[in-house]
Short mmCIF file of C-alpha atoms in Angstrom, two decimals:
data_model
loop_
_atom_site.label_atom_id
_atom_site.label_comp_id
_atom_site.label_asym_id
_atom_site.label_seq_id
_atom_site.Cartn_x
_atom_site.Cartn_y
_atom_site.Cartn_z
CA ARG A 18 -13.17 3.55 2.56
CA GLU A 19 -15.83 5.16 5.16
CA GLY A 20 -18.59 2.50 5.07
CA ALA A 21 -15.94 -0.37 6.04
CA CYS A 22 -15.60 -1.89 9.35
CA VAL A 23 -14.86 -5.80 11.01
CA PRO A 24 -15.63 -7.79 12.48
CA VAL A 25 -19.37 -6.63 11.41
CA LEU A 26 -18.70 -5.79 7.49
CA CYS A 27 -20.46 -2.65 6.86
CA THR A 28 -20.28 -2.55 3.34
CA ALA A 29 -19.42 -6.28 1.40
CA PRO A 30 -15.75 -6.52 -0.19
CA PRO A 31 -16.40 -5.90 -4.36
CA GLU A 32 -15.95 -8.65 -6.24
CA ASN A 33 -12.90 -7.64 -7.84
CA MET A 34 -11.06 -7.52 -4.39
CA VAL A 35 -8.20 -9.00 -4.06
CA SER A 36 -7.13 -8.71 -0.25
CA TRP A 37 -8.02 -6.29 2.65
CA TRP A 38 -6.27 -6.01 6.06
CA ALA A 39 -8.27 -3.75 8.22
CA PHE A 40 -5.99 -4.60 11.62
CA ASP A 41 -9.61 -5.06 13.05
CA GLU A 42 -9.38 -8.32 14.31
CA ILE A 43 -8.68 -8.39 18.26
CA GLY A 44 -6.33 -11.33 18.61
CA ASP A 45 -5.39 -11.91 15.01
CA ARG A 46 -4.77 -8.87 13.53
CA GLY A 47 -2.93 -9.83 9.88
CA THR A 48 -6.45 -11.42 9.13
CA ASP A 49 -7.24 -10.72 5.16
CA ILE A 50 -11.09 -10.17 5.09
CA VAL A 51 -11.40 -11.05 1.62
CA ASP A 52 -8.21 -13.82 1.27
CA GLY A 53 -6.24 -16.09 2.76
CA ASN A 54 -2.82 -13.84 2.52
CA TYR A 55 -1.93 -13.53 6.42
CA ALA A 56 0.20 -10.26 7.47
CA ASP A 57 2.70 -11.18 9.61
CA LEU A 58 3.69 -8.38 12.34
CA ILE A 59 7.24 -7.60 12.24
CA PHE A 60 8.90 -5.99 15.54
CA ASP A 61 6.22 -3.91 17.73
CA VAL A 62 3.52 -3.23 15.15
CA GLY A 63 0.82 -1.83 18.20
CA PHE A 64 -2.31 -1.13 16.93
CA VAL A 65 -4.81 2.38 18.37
CA GLY A 66 -8.21 3.80 17.06
CA GLY A 67 -7.76 4.38 13.32
CA LYS A 68 -10.02 5.95 10.37
CA VAL A 69 -12.60 2.81 10.77
CA GLY A 70 -11.91 0.51 13.95
CA ASP A 71 -8.23 0.02 14.72
CA ALA A 72 -5.04 0.99 12.64
CA ALA A 73 -1.50 -0.35 12.79
CA VAL A 74 0.94 1.96 14.52
CA PHE A 75 4.51 2.10 12.98
CA ASP A 76 7.18 3.80 14.38
CA GLY A 77 10.00 4.60 11.79
CA VAL A 78 12.47 2.66 12.76
CA ASP A 79 12.05 -0.59 12.22
CA ASP A 80 8.73 -1.48 12.39
CA TYR A 81 6.42 -3.52 9.19
CA VAL A 82 4.13 -5.85 8.21
CA GLN A 83 4.92 -8.77 6.16
CA VAL A 84 2.39 -10.60 3.58
CA PRO A 85 3.74 -13.99 2.12
CA ASP A 86 4.21 -14.14 -1.70
CA ALA A 87 0.90 -15.57 -3.07
CA GLU A 88 -0.58 -16.33 -6.74
CA SER A 89 -3.33 -13.89 -5.68
CA LEU A 90 -1.30 -10.85 -5.29
CA ASP A 91 0.82 -11.20 -8.21
CA VAL A 92 -1.83 -9.43 -10.81
CA SER A 93 -1.30 -7.78 -14.48
CA SER A 94 -3.51 -4.53 -13.57
CA MET A 95 -4.05 -3.00 -9.94
CA THR A 96 -5.53 -0.50 -7.52
CA ILE A 97 -3.86 -0.69 -4.11
CA ASP A 98 -5.22 1.51 -1.39
CA ALA A 99 -5.38 2.92 2.38
CA TRP A 100 -6.12 5.48 5.10
CA VAL A 101 -2.55 6.61 6.16
CA LYS A 102 -1.94 9.47 9.21
CA PRO A 103 1.50 10.69 9.17
CA SER A 104 3.55 11.56 12.58
CA THR A 105 6.10 13.09 10.45
CA GLU A 106 6.32 16.03 7.39
CA ASP A 107 9.91 15.15 6.37
CA PRO A 108 10.90 11.73 5.69
CA GLU A 109 14.31 10.39 6.51
CA GLY A 110 14.72 8.58 3.20
CA GLU A 111 12.50 6.98 0.94
CA LEU A 112 9.48 5.56 2.63
CA LEU A 113 7.42 2.55 1.86
CA ILE A 114 3.91 2.77 2.73
CA LEU A 115 2.66 -0.20 1.05
CA GLY A 116 3.30 -2.82 -2.33
CA LYS A 117 5.46 -5.73 -3.55
CA LEU A 118 8.90 -5.21 -4.79
CA SER A 119 10.19 -7.16 -7.68
CA ASP A 120 13.31 -9.53 -7.62
CA ALA A 121 15.46 -6.72 -8.63
CA GLY A 122 14.63 -4.74 -5.48
CA ASN A 123 12.14 -2.35 -7.32
CA PRO A 124 8.41 -2.46 -7.21
CA ALA A 125 6.46 -4.42 -8.82
CA TYR A 126 3.68 -2.18 -7.57
CA ALA A 127 3.84 0.02 -4.66
CA PHE A 128 3.40 3.65 -3.55
CA GLY A 129 5.14 5.49 -0.71
CA ILE A 130 7.21 9.12 0.39
CA ASP A 131 9.81 10.62 -1.83
CA ASP A 132 12.68 11.75 0.04
CA LEU A 133 13.58 14.58 -1.86
CA THR A 134 10.22 16.17 -2.05
CA ALA A 135 7.79 14.82 0.40
CA ASP A 136 5.31 13.86 -2.51
CA ILE A 137 3.64 10.80 -2.47
CA VAL A 138 5.43 8.74 -5.15
CA CYS A 139 3.85 5.42 -6.87
CA ALA A 140 5.93 3.02 -9.10
CA VAL A 141 5.64 -0.03 -10.92
CA GLY A 142 7.10 -2.23 -12.89
CA THR A 143 6.15 -3.51 -16.08
CA LEU A 144 7.25 -5.99 -18.77
CA SER A 145 8.29 -2.95 -20.74
CA GLY A 146 10.07 -1.32 -17.92
CA ASP A 147 9.57 0.58 -14.84
CA ILE A 148 7.26 3.77 -14.62
CA ASN A 149 6.26 6.20 -11.11
CA VAL A 150 4.52 9.49 -10.91
CA ASN A 151 5.16 11.79 -8.22
CA GLY A 152 2.42 14.35 -6.41
CA GLY A 153 0.20 15.19 -3.51
CA ARG A 154 0.89 15.31 0.05
CA LEU A 155 -0.33 14.25 3.07
CA ALA A 156 -0.46 16.74 6.39
CA GLN A 157 0.73 15.42 9.40
CA GLY A 158 -1.21 14.08 12.03
CA VAL A 159 -4.06 14.14 9.60
CA TRP A 160 -5.93 11.01 8.03
CA GLY A 161 -5.58 10.93 4.16
CA HIS A 162 -7.00 8.19 1.78
CA ILE A 163 -3.83 7.41 -0.80
CA ALA A 164 -4.50 5.34 -3.77
CA CYS A 165 -2.30 3.89 -6.56
CA THR A 166 -3.97 2.62 -9.70
CA TYR A 167 -2.54 0.76 -12.64
CA ASP A 168 -4.43 0.00 -15.84
CA GLU A 169 -2.49 -2.97 -18.47
CA ILE A 170 -4.83 -2.07 -20.79
CA THR A 171 -4.43 2.00 -21.68
CA GLY A 172 -0.73 2.11 -19.49
CA TRP A 173 -2.14 4.70 -17.43
CA LEU A 174 -0.76 4.96 -13.38
CA THR A 175 -2.32 7.32 -11.52
CA ILE A 176 -2.32 8.63 -7.98
CA TYR A 177 -5.59 9.69 -6.12
CA VAL A 178 -5.42 11.50 -2.71
CA ASN A 179 -8.45 12.01 -0.93
CA GLY A 180 -10.34 10.70 -3.98
CA GLU A 181 -9.14 13.40 -6.14
CA ALA A 182 -6.75 12.41 -9.14
CA ILE A 183 -3.48 14.22 -8.57
CA VAL A 184 -1.12 12.78 -11.19
CA SER A 185 -0.83 10.25 -13.68
CA SER A 186 1.82 9.25 -16.63
CA ARG A 187 1.55 6.07 -19.42
CA ILE A 188 3.78 3.42 -20.67
CA THR A 189 3.36 0.93 -23.45
CA PRO A 190 -0.65 0.23 -23.83
CA ASN A 191 -1.32 -3.79 -23.33
CA ASN A 192 1.75 -3.77 -20.51
CA PRO A 193 0.95 -6.46 -17.46
CA LEU A 194 2.54 -5.62 -14.30
CA ILE A 195 5.47 -7.81 -13.63
CA SER A 196 4.97 -11.09 -11.27
CA ASN A 197 7.57 -12.34 -9.04
CA ASN A 198 8.03 -14.60 -5.61
CA GLU A 199 8.78 -11.23 -3.36
CA ASN A 200 6.56 -10.30 -0.48
CA PHE A 201 3.98 -7.66 0.14
CA TYR A 202 5.14 -5.37 2.52
CA ILE A 203 3.02 -2.37 5.06
CA GLY A 204 4.81 0.40 6.83
CA GLY A 205 8.29 -0.46 5.26
CA ALA A 206 10.65 -3.41 4.15
CA PRO A 207 13.71 -4.91 5.38
CA VAL A 208 15.81 -3.35 2.33
CA ASN A 209 19.03 -0.68 2.76
CA TYR A 210 17.75 1.93 0.58
CA MET A 211 14.47 2.04 1.70
CA GLY A 212 13.17 3.70 5.70
CA TYR A 213 9.87 3.04 7.27
CA PHE A 214 7.47 4.61 7.60
CA ASN A 215 6.27 6.75 10.97
CA GLY A 216 2.18 6.92 11.68
CA LEU A 217 -0.83 5.10 11.42
CA ILE A 218 -2.13 2.83 8.30
CA ASP A 219 -5.60 1.58 8.19
CA GLU A 220 -7.69 -0.26 5.61
CA VAL A 221 -5.15 -1.43 3.00
CA GLU A 222 -6.69 -3.14 -0.08
CA VAL A 223 -5.37 -4.51 -3.24
CA PHE A 224 -7.61 -4.87 -6.09
#
């Protein structure tokens, strides 16, 4: 989001925002501006100039950000979004950009990059089953905004890239997301089947 900056907020957080990690608080980069969901920086996550203020740097090997499970992150509908700048075009394995995993390892809600198509993939787990959509790409070395939305009332799951709806899919309406005790991850997760993101991530938000 273009209007946000920290520590002086240029844009006040919307009332329905759950968490916002801007990575701008020098000396305390894991601060959640909206709530107390502090992010732990794992291994050598670094920081450079980002889309707004600073951004987190991920090496594609073992860097990730981990937010311990919190009740506020167990949402029934959601929007998750971030500014993303990939350093490579071809992922080595399926990559998690951000999201919350389920108890079985599948996403409760998350988006990442598909290892076969290099498309953005958004996936959620609902009480009626899992649903995912693939579509849209980010260019190497270029900032792009990704958003994934799920509406439990309508059952629609949609990927947006740079504000444009790219692809949608629908599951049974009136169908909330699952909740669990798993962590929220940014840039990767310590699971065997998923790779780590190589590039920059900025202004991570959960609604």
